[in-house]
Amino acid sequence: MSQHNLKPITRNEIAQKIALHIDEGSYVNLGIGMPTLVANYLPEDKDIFLHSENGILGMGPAPEKGLEDWDLINAGKQPVTLEPGGAFFHQADSFAMMRGGHLDICVLGAFQVSQSGDLASWHTGEADAIPAVGGAMDLAVGAKKTFVMMEHQTKDGMSKLVEKCTYPLTGVGCVAMVFTDLGIFEITPHGFLVKELFNGMSIETVQAVTHAQLIEGN
Amino acid sequence: MINKILDRMEEAFSGLKDGATIMVGGFGGSGIPHDLIDCLVNQDAKDLVIITNNAGSGETGIAALLKARRVRKIICSYPRMADSHHFETLYRSKQIELELVPQGNLAERIRAQGAGLGGFFTQTAYGTLLAQGKETRLINGKHYVFETPLAADFALIRALRADRYGNLVYRKAARNFGPVMATAAKTTIAQVSEIVEIGEIDPETVVTPGIFVKHVALVKGPV
């Protein structure tokens, strides 16, 4: 109805917003897909350590063409590089980092986030879908803070911020902050607290396309 | 003199029976023991249970094993990959059983077996479909799910370098599941690209000590 009032930002701009929330010294895991864009906006003058679930700390950007090493890939199976001071380790150690609360932040994509912080990101629940979960459930509950990066609405205009998830859950009450193309929302005991709305949009404009109560921030 | 280096790769599979459980290392395309899998395809054993992270793609590796209809069940975290069509066909026609396991649970269940533990409680998957029917417990105010160990008859892994005692060093992120799988199988076979003399691997850098490795198969060429 009020879609034409929306002034969304781009995926790259969402990535930039998230990068501003990552402090120097943080150990960070960026999930497959949209969250990998965040790496492009981390400040080069700060030491921030990227973790990859297959066993890398200090993961660097993609190599130049022709210099790919297929023993050095990221969780999305794309070739990457290792920064000086990086390390390799096996799966049980890698997931001890993820599940043992050692990562400061993980950034995950999502189908839906509920107002109590439930995350749905791994399965649409369709009968013929082939389920695949990878490390999403481990990351969601294991990192000190789980950030979600996603569009505010589906392509069909359905709100991805919801009162209760309708897709199968990845984790219960695990999300701390949601970054969408319309704004930044913190999960509080009372629901979605608005931290920022982009391009001067009013809370009424964003509430109209959100199927959960938004709480006005300061 | 102990020498774990195989003359013929087939010798390592002499105890293989129908219905055996086999762990296979690798993540995506890295760390896959391709030649060991090819050797397994050439054995007659069927109704195998495969424990691995992905369900293969294209026509080689795990995909070749699936194509040869040797696998009854696969236990993995992420069966869907680009061109994983052999798995998809078998799954959709219900000719293969899938036990989907969060990747951290997969690694830790294997580790638990290798360490002689009867299982563990984890927060992963609590309240989700993948924890349905499992025992849960409230520990220090948090919900945990009980997970059991995963054991295997064989583990097929890939490393960079070995000596004749079976000490292993890996290469970059190809290490992935190798070190934990090596601990959890009755027979661990490592495919390596280089063999060195005893003492040439700095003991400070050994990742998998030879106690966990029964056979070493040298396959020259890029890892």
Short mmCIF file of C-alpha atoms in Angstrom, two decimals:
data_model
loop_
_atom_site.label_atom_id
_atom_site.label_comp_id
_atom_site.label_asym_id
_atom_site.label_seq_id
_atom_site.Cartn_x
_atom_site.Cartn_y
_atom_site.Cartn_z
CA MET A 1 0.00 0.00 0.00
CA SER A 2 2.58 2.54 1.00
CA GLN A 3 5.42 0.83 -0.85
CA HIS A 4 5.98 3.98 -2.91
CA ASN A 5 6.89 5.93 0.24
CA LEU A 6 9.77 3.58 0.98
CA LYS A 7 13.30 4.82 0.42
CA PRO A 8 15.42 1.68 0.84
CA ILE A 9 19.21 1.67 0.81
CA THR A 10 21.27 -0.78 -1.26
CA ARG A 11 22.79 -4.05 -0.07
CA ASN A 12 26.22 -2.44 -0.12
CA GLU A 13 24.92 0.40 2.03
CA ILE A 14 23.50 -2.12 4.54
CA ALA A 15 26.93 -3.77 4.60
CA GLN A 16 28.49 -0.36 5.35
CA LYS A 17 26.07 0.21 8.23
CA ILE A 18 26.96 -3.18 9.74
CA ALA A 19 30.70 -2.53 9.38
CA LEU A 20 30.26 0.56 11.58
CA HIS A 21 29.02 -1.74 14.38
CA ILE A 22 32.16 -3.91 14.38
CA ASP A 23 34.89 -2.76 16.78
CA GLU A 24 38.63 -3.19 16.41
CA GLY A 25 39.83 -6.54 17.77
CA SER A 26 36.55 -8.30 17.00
CA TYR A 27 36.48 -11.91 15.83
CA VAL A 28 33.73 -12.03 13.23
CA ASN A 29 32.04 -14.66 11.08
CA LEU A 30 30.21 -13.47 7.97
CA GLY A 31 27.58 -15.94 6.75
CA ILE A 32 27.22 -17.13 3.18
CA GLY A 33 25.53 -14.75 0.74
CA MET A 34 24.72 -11.11 1.45
CA PRO A 35 26.74 -10.90 4.73
CA THR A 36 30.01 -11.46 2.86
CA LEU A 37 29.61 -7.90 1.48
CA VAL A 38 30.42 -6.57 4.97
CA ALA A 39 34.07 -7.57 4.46
CA ASN A 40 34.39 -4.88 1.78
CA TYR A 41 33.64 -2.11 4.28
CA LEU A 42 35.73 -3.10 7.29
CA PRO A 43 38.24 -0.31 7.95
CA GLU A 44 41.70 -1.29 6.73
CA ASP A 45 43.45 0.53 9.57
CA LYS A 46 41.79 -1.65 12.22
CA ASP A 47 42.60 -5.25 13.16
CA ILE A 48 39.39 -7.22 12.70
CA PHE A 49 39.68 -11.00 12.41
CA LEU A 50 37.42 -12.89 10.00
CA HIS A 51 36.64 -16.50 10.86
CA SER A 52 35.60 -19.09 8.29
CA GLU A 53 33.83 -22.20 9.60
CA ASN A 54 35.93 -24.60 7.52
CA GLY A 55 38.94 -23.72 9.65
CA ILE A 56 40.41 -20.25 9.03
CA LEU A 57 41.04 -17.21 11.23
CA GLY A 58 42.39 -14.11 9.52
CA MET A 59 40.63 -14.77 6.25
CA GLY A 60 41.47 -12.25 3.54
CA PRO A 61 39.75 -11.23 0.29
CA ALA A 62 39.51 -13.27 -2.91
CA PRO A 63 42.85 -13.77 -4.68
CA GLU A 64 43.63 -12.28 -8.06
CA LYS A 65 42.53 -14.37 -11.01
CA GLY A 66 44.99 -17.18 -11.65
CA LEU A 67 46.24 -17.25 -8.04
CA GLU A 68 43.36 -19.34 -6.63
CA ASP A 69 44.34 -22.07 -4.16
CA TRP A 70 41.49 -24.58 -3.80
CA ASP A 71 42.76 -25.68 -0.39
CA LEU A 72 42.05 -22.12 0.77
CA ILE A 73 38.32 -21.56 0.37
CA ASN A 74 35.58 -19.93 2.45
CA ALA A 75 32.32 -21.37 3.76
CA GLY A 76 30.71 -20.62 0.40
CA LYS A 77 33.46 -22.71 -1.26
CA GLN A 78 34.96 -19.67 -3.00
CA PRO A 79 38.75 -19.13 -3.05
CA VAL A 80 40.06 -16.66 -0.46
CA THR A 81 43.44 -15.60 0.97
CA LEU A 82 45.04 -15.66 4.42
CA GLU A 83 46.09 -12.43 6.13
CA PRO A 84 49.48 -12.30 7.89
CA GLY A 85 48.98 -13.69 11.40
CA GLY A 86 46.19 -15.99 10.26
CA ALA A 87 45.75 -19.60 11.32
CA PHE A 88 44.30 -22.92 10.17
CA PHE A 89 42.59 -25.45 12.45
CA HIS A 90 40.32 -28.48 12.23
CA GLN A 91 36.52 -28.59 12.35
CA ALA A 92 36.12 -29.39 16.04
CA ASP A 93 38.36 -26.43 16.97
CA SER A 94 36.60 -24.19 14.46
CA PHE A 95 33.19 -25.02 15.90
CA ALA A 96 34.51 -24.69 19.45
CA MET A 97 35.22 -21.07 18.48
CA MET A 98 31.70 -20.73 17.11
CA ARG A 99 29.76 -22.65 19.78
CA GLY A 100 31.88 -21.75 22.77
CA GLY A 101 31.07 -18.04 22.67
CA HIS A 102 34.48 -16.97 21.33
CA LEU A 103 33.27 -15.10 18.26
CA ASP A 104 32.20 -11.55 19.03
CA ILE A 105 29.83 -11.15 16.11
CA CYS A 106 28.29 -13.27 13.41
CA VAL A 107 26.30 -11.79 10.55
CA LEU A 108 23.70 -14.08 9.01
CA GLY A 109 21.12 -13.77 6.26
CA ALA A 110 17.53 -14.73 7.11
CA PHE A 111 14.07 -15.54 5.77
CA GLN A 112 12.42 -14.19 8.92
CA VAL A 113 13.30 -12.75 12.33
CA SER A 114 10.70 -12.66 15.10
CA GLN A 115 10.24 -9.93 17.68
CA SER A 116 11.64 -12.26 20.35
CA GLY A 117 14.80 -12.81 18.31
CA ASP A 118 13.97 -16.18 16.78
CA LEU A 119 15.79 -16.74 13.50
CA ALA A 120 14.55 -18.66 10.44
CA SER A 121 17.23 -18.92 7.80
CA TRP A 122 17.89 -22.50 6.71
CA HIS A 123 14.77 -24.13 5.33
CA THR A 124 11.62 -22.95 3.62
CA GLY A 125 9.79 -26.06 4.82
CA GLU A 126 8.67 -26.89 1.27
CA ALA A 127 8.13 -30.61 0.78
CA ASP A 128 10.52 -31.04 -2.15
CA ALA A 129 13.25 -28.74 -0.82
CA ILE A 130 16.52 -30.48 -0.03
CA PRO A 131 17.36 -29.44 3.53
CA ALA A 132 20.88 -28.19 4.20
CA VAL A 133 21.97 -26.48 7.41
CA GLY A 134 25.78 -26.24 7.47
CA GLY A 135 27.01 -24.16 10.40
CA ALA A 136 24.03 -21.78 10.64
CA MET A 137 22.53 -23.30 13.80
CA ASP A 138 25.93 -23.36 15.52
CA LEU A 139 26.69 -19.74 14.66
CA ALA A 140 23.24 -18.44 15.55
CA VAL A 141 23.42 -19.58 19.16
CA GLY A 142 27.18 -19.54 19.67
CA ALA A 143 28.39 -16.04 18.80
CA LYS A 144 28.31 -13.34 21.47
CA LYS A 145 26.12 -11.24 19.16
CA THR A 146 24.15 -12.45 16.16
CA PHE A 147 23.41 -9.76 13.58
CA VAL A 148 20.95 -10.39 10.77
CA MET A 149 21.37 -8.73 7.37
CA MET A 150 18.41 -8.98 5.03
CA GLU A 151 15.92 -7.11 2.89
CA HIS A 152 13.01 -5.83 4.98
CA GLN A 153 10.45 -7.52 2.72
CA THR A 154 10.35 -10.55 0.45
CA LYS A 155 10.07 -10.02 -3.31
CA ASP A 156 6.31 -10.48 -2.85
CA GLY A 157 6.19 -7.66 -0.32
CA MET A 158 5.85 -9.86 2.80
CA SER A 159 7.48 -8.52 5.94
CA LYS A 160 10.54 -10.50 7.07
CA LEU A 161 10.27 -8.95 10.53
CA VAL A 162 7.44 -10.94 12.09
CA GLU A 163 5.68 -11.54 15.40
CA LYS A 164 6.36 -15.27 15.12
CA CYS A 165 8.37 -17.12 12.46
CA THR A 166 6.37 -19.31 10.08
CA TYR A 167 9.47 -20.96 8.57
CA PRO A 168 11.42 -23.64 10.50
CA LEU A 169 13.71 -22.07 13.10
CA THR A 170 17.49 -21.89 12.99
CA GLY A 171 17.71 -20.71 16.60
CA VAL A 172 15.46 -19.52 19.42
CA GLY A 173 15.86 -15.98 20.78
CA CYS A 174 19.36 -15.70 19.35
CA VAL A 175 19.27 -12.47 17.28
CA ALA A 176 20.61 -9.22 18.78
CA MET A 177 20.24 -6.74 15.89
CA VAL A 178 18.55 -6.71 12.49
CA PHE A 179 19.91 -4.60 9.64
CA THR A 180 17.52 -4.22 6.69
CA ASP A 181 17.31 -1.91 3.69
CA LEU A 182 14.87 0.26 5.67
CA GLY A 183 16.49 0.49 9.11
CA ILE A 184 18.32 -0.96 12.08
CA PHE A 185 16.34 -2.75 14.78
CA GLU A 186 17.48 -4.08 18.14
CA ILE A 187 15.74 -7.07 19.70
CA THR A 188 14.62 -6.12 23.21
CA PRO A 189 12.41 -7.92 25.74
CA HIS A 190 9.58 -5.74 24.38
CA GLY A 191 10.23 -6.42 20.68
CA PHE A 192 11.83 -4.55 17.76
CA LEU A 193 13.34 -1.29 18.99
CA VAL A 194 14.04 1.13 16.12
CA LYS A 195 17.66 2.32 16.24
CA GLU A 196 17.76 4.04 12.86
CA LEU A 197 15.48 4.50 9.83
CA PHE A 198 17.17 5.34 6.55
CA ASN A 199 16.69 8.29 4.19
CA GLY A 200 14.45 10.16 6.62
CA MET A 201 11.62 7.61 6.55
CA SER A 202 9.06 7.95 9.33
CA ILE A 203 8.29 5.11 11.73
CA GLU A 204 4.73 5.07 10.32
CA THR A 205 6.08 4.42 6.82
CA VAL A 206 8.21 1.49 7.94
CA GLN A 207 5.57 0.17 10.38
CA ALA A 208 3.12 -0.05 7.46
CA VAL A 209 5.28 -2.71 5.80
CA THR A 210 6.32 -4.50 9.03
CA HIS A 211 4.20 -7.33 10.45
CA ALA A 212 5.35 -6.81 14.00
CA GLN A 213 5.16 -3.86 16.36
CA LEU A 214 8.03 -1.39 16.05
CA ILE A 215 9.03 0.46 19.21
CA GLU A 216 10.16 4.04 18.78
CA GLY A 217 13.80 4.49 19.76
CA ASN A 218 15.41 7.57 21.21
CA MET B 1 59.83 -52.08 11.46
CA ILE B 2 56.51 -50.34 11.37
CA ASN B 3 55.59 -49.11 7.93
CA LYS B 4 52.01 -47.90 7.42
CA ILE B 5 52.61 -46.90 3.82
CA LEU B 6 50.54 -49.05 1.48
CA ASP B 7 52.04 -50.83 -1.51
CA ARG B 8 48.57 -51.23 -2.99
CA MET B 9 45.68 -49.02 -1.89
CA GLU B 10 43.22 -51.93 -2.11
CA GLU B 11 44.93 -53.68 0.83
CA ALA B 12 43.55 -51.02 3.15
CA PHE B 13 39.97 -52.04 2.33
CA SER B 14 40.41 -55.78 2.96
CA GLY B 15 38.07 -55.77 5.98
CA LEU B 16 35.32 -53.81 4.22
CA LYS B 17 31.84 -55.36 4.47
CA ASP B 18 28.35 -54.50 3.23
CA GLY B 19 26.66 -52.02 5.55
CA ALA B 20 29.93 -50.50 6.75
CA THR B 21 30.03 -46.93 8.06
CA ILE B 22 32.63 -44.75 6.39
CA MET B 23 33.72 -41.21 7.24
CA VAL B 24 35.03 -39.16 4.35
CA GLY B 25 36.94 -35.93 4.94
CA GLY B 26 36.61 -32.75 2.93
CA PHE B 27 34.67 -29.50 2.83
CA GLY B 28 33.31 -28.49 -0.55
CA GLY B 29 36.17 -29.35 -2.91
CA SER B 30 39.00 -29.05 -0.37
CA GLY B 31 40.58 -31.98 1.45
CA ILE B 32 38.72 -34.70 -0.45
CA PRO B 33 40.61 -38.02 -0.62
CA HIS B 34 39.63 -38.58 -4.25
CA ASP B 35 41.82 -41.61 -4.92
CA LEU B 36 40.66 -43.40 -1.76
CA ILE B 37 37.04 -42.80 -2.75
CA ASP B 38 37.74 -44.13 -6.26
CA CYS B 39 39.28 -47.21 -4.66
CA LEU B 40 36.18 -47.59 -2.47
CA VAL B 41 33.94 -47.35 -5.56
CA ASN B 42 35.92 -50.25 -7.05
CA GLN B 43 35.14 -52.49 -4.05
CA ASP B 44 31.87 -54.39 -4.07
CA ALA B 45 30.58 -53.30 -0.68
CA LYS B 46 27.07 -51.87 -0.71
CA ASP B 47 24.49 -50.40 1.71
CA LEU B 48 27.20 -48.13 3.04
CA VAL B 49 26.57 -45.37 5.56
CA ILE B 50 28.63 -42.30 4.67
CA ILE B 51 29.48 -39.57 7.20
CA THR B 52 30.76 -36.44 5.48
CA ASN B 53 30.04 -32.71 5.28
CA ASN B 54 28.68 -32.43 1.73
CA ALA B 55 27.01 -34.98 -0.51
CA GLY B 56 29.35 -34.57 -3.45
CA SER B 57 28.96 -32.67 -6.68
CA GLY B 58 29.53 -33.42 -10.33
CA GLU B 59 30.59 -36.98 -11.12
CA THR B 60 33.59 -37.60 -8.87
CA GLY B 61 34.26 -38.25 -5.18
CA ILE B 62 31.14 -38.91 -3.07
CA ALA B 63 29.02 -38.29 -6.17
CA ALA B 64 30.66 -41.28 -7.88
CA LEU B 65 29.87 -43.46 -4.86
CA LEU B 66 26.24 -42.32 -4.95
CA LYS B 67 26.04 -42.87 -8.71
CA ALA B 68 27.29 -46.46 -8.20
CA ARG B 69 24.36 -46.97 -5.74
CA ARG B 70 26.59 -48.09 -2.90
CA VAL B 71 25.18 -45.76 -0.26
CA ARG B 72 22.15 -46.53 1.91
CA LYS B 73 22.39 -43.48 4.13
CA ILE B 74 24.34 -40.24 4.30
CA ILE B 75 24.96 -38.26 7.49
CA CYS B 76 25.98 -34.71 6.58
CA SER B 77 25.37 -31.01 7.20
CA TYR B 78 25.06 -29.56 3.73
CA PRO B 79 24.04 -31.95 0.94
CA ARG B 80 22.98 -29.18 -1.44
CA MET B 81 25.83 -27.86 -3.57
CA ALA B 82 26.25 -26.68 -7.12
CA ASP B 83 25.69 -29.74 -9.32
CA SER B 84 24.89 -32.19 -6.51
CA HIS B 85 22.49 -33.91 -8.91
CA HIS B 86 23.27 -37.53 -8.00
CA PHE B 87 22.30 -36.88 -4.39
CA GLU B 88 19.21 -34.92 -5.39
CA THR B 89 17.95 -37.66 -7.70
CA LEU B 90 18.40 -40.40 -5.07
CA TYR B 91 16.91 -38.24 -2.31
CA ARG B 92 13.85 -37.20 -4.29
CA SER B 93 13.18 -40.81 -5.31
CA LYS B 94 13.68 -41.91 -1.67
CA GLN B 95 16.55 -44.20 -2.58
CA ILE B 96 18.85 -42.68 0.02
CA GLU B 97 18.31 -41.82 3.65
CA LEU B 98 19.52 -38.42 4.86
CA GLU B 99 20.41 -37.57 8.45
CA LEU B 100 20.95 -33.83 8.45
CA VAL B 101 23.29 -32.70 11.24
CA PRO B 102 24.37 -29.13 12.05
CA GLN B 103 28.03 -28.90 11.08
CA GLY B 104 29.25 -28.25 14.61
CA ASN B 105 27.34 -31.28 15.87
CA LEU B 106 28.82 -33.34 13.06
CA ALA B 107 32.37 -32.37 14.07
CA GLU B 108 31.72 -32.74 17.80
CA ARG B 109 29.87 -36.08 17.52
CA ILE B 110 32.87 -37.43 15.62
CA ARG B 111 35.25 -35.90 18.17
CA ALA B 112 33.21 -37.41 21.03
CA GLN B 113 33.59 -40.88 19.57
CA GLY B 114 37.32 -40.39 19.09
CA ALA B 115 37.68 -39.20 22.69
CA GLY B 116 35.64 -42.06 24.14
CA LEU B 117 32.75 -39.85 25.26
CA GLY B 118 29.16 -41.08 25.33
CA GLY B 119 27.83 -37.82 23.93
CA PHE B 120 27.40 -34.20 24.95
CA PHE B 121 24.84 -31.46 25.54
CA THR B 122 24.85 -28.50 23.14
CA GLN B 123 22.75 -25.38 22.64
CA THR B 124 22.87 -25.84 18.88
CA ALA B 125 19.50 -26.66 17.30
CA TYR B 126 17.51 -26.32 20.53
CA GLY B 127 13.89 -25.59 19.63
CA THR B 128 14.37 -26.52 15.96
CA LEU B 129 13.31 -29.44 13.72
CA LEU B 130 16.79 -30.95 14.05
CA ALA B 131 16.38 -31.42 17.80
CA GLN B 132 12.94 -33.03 17.66
CA GLY B 133 12.64 -36.10 19.85
CA LYS B 134 16.01 -35.54 21.47
CA GLU B 135 16.67 -35.32 25.20
CA THR B 136 17.05 -31.74 26.48
CA ARG B 137 18.34 -30.32 29.72
CA LEU B 138 18.43 -26.92 31.40
CA ILE B 139 22.02 -26.22 32.44
CA ASN B 140 22.96 -22.92 34.13
CA GLY B 141 19.75 -21.36 32.81
CA LYS B 142 20.29 -22.37 29.18
CA HIS B 143 18.62 -25.06 27.09
CA TYR B 144 20.79 -27.86 25.76
CA VAL B 145 20.17 -30.84 23.47
CA PHE B 146 21.83 -34.24 23.96
CA GLU B 147 23.84 -35.53 21.00
CA THR B 148 25.36 -38.99 20.65
CA PRO B 149 28.79 -39.94 19.25
CA LEU B 150 29.36 -40.97 15.62
CA ALA B 151 31.61 -43.96 15.02
CA ALA B 152 32.89 -45.48 11.79
CA ASP B 153 34.53 -48.61 10.46
CA PHE B 154 36.72 -46.57 8.12
CA ALA B 155 37.79 -42.93 7.83
CA LEU B 156 39.16 -41.75 4.48
CA ILE B 157 41.06 -38.50 4.86
CA ARG B 158 43.50 -36.35 2.93
CA ALA B 159 46.69 -34.80 4.23
CA LEU B 160 49.73 -33.18 2.68
CA ARG B 161 52.58 -35.16 4.20
CA ALA B 162 53.16 -38.32 6.24
CA ASP B 163 55.96 -40.48 7.58
CA ARG B 164 55.82 -44.26 7.84
CA TYR B 165 54.47 -44.04 11.41
CA GLY B 166 51.41 -42.24 10.07
CA ASN B 167 52.15 -38.80 11.53
CA LEU B 168 50.27 -36.26 9.41
CA VAL B 169 50.56 -32.63 8.38
CA TYR B 170 47.76 -31.00 6.39
CA ARG B 171 47.57 -28.17 3.88
CA LYS B 172 45.67 -24.94 4.63
CA ALA B 173 41.89 -25.28 4.99
CA ALA B 174 42.00 -28.78 3.46
CA ARG B 175 42.60 -29.92 7.05
CA ASN B 176 38.88 -29.50 7.92
CA PHE B 177 37.45 -32.86 9.11
CA GLY B 178 40.64 -34.95 8.74
CA PRO B 179 42.02 -34.70 12.29
CA VAL B 180 38.70 -35.47 14.02
CA MET B 181 37.67 -38.26 11.66
CA ALA B 182 41.08 -39.91 12.10
CA THR B 183 40.27 -40.40 15.79
CA ALA B 184 36.80 -41.90 15.36
CA ALA B 185 37.21 -44.84 12.96
CA LYS B 186 38.49 -48.36 13.52
CA THR B 187 40.60 -48.01 10.37
CA THR B 188 41.82 -44.59 9.24
CA ILE B 189 43.40 -44.32 5.80
CA ALA B 190 45.19 -41.11 4.86
CA GLN B 191 45.85 -40.12 1.27
CA VAL B 192 48.97 -37.95 1.14
CA SER B 193 51.05 -36.20 -1.53
CA GLU B 194 54.43 -36.64 0.14
CA ILE B 195 56.20 -39.18 2.31
CA VAL B 196 59.16 -38.09 4.39
CA GLU B 197 61.64 -39.97 6.59
CA ILE B 198 60.97 -40.50 10.29
CA GLY B 199 62.08 -37.38 12.18
CA GLU B 200 61.68 -35.04 9.23
CA ILE B 201 58.31 -33.77 10.42
CA ASP B 202 58.95 -31.34 13.27
CA PRO B 203 57.11 -32.94 16.24
CA GLU B 204 55.81 -29.46 17.16
CA THR B 205 53.91 -29.36 13.86
CA VAL B 206 52.40 -32.85 13.76
CA VAL B 207 48.63 -32.33 13.53
CA THR B 208 47.49 -35.96 13.57
CA PRO B 209 49.85 -38.26 15.50
CA GLY B 210 50.33 -41.68 13.95
CA ILE B 211 48.39 -43.49 16.68
CA PHE B 212 45.20 -42.42 14.88
CA VAL B 213 46.31 -43.59 11.44
CA LYS B 214 46.38 -47.22 10.24
CA HIS B 215 47.34 -46.83 6.59
CA VAL B 216 48.96 -44.17 4.42
CA ALA B 217 48.40 -44.08 0.66
CA LEU B 218 50.85 -42.02 -1.36
CA VAL B 219 49.28 -40.36 -4.38
CA LYS B 220 51.65 -37.95 -6.07
CA GLY B 221 50.43 -34.79 -7.70
CA PRO B 222 48.75 -31.67 -6.39
CA VAL B 223 46.87 -32.03 -3.13
#
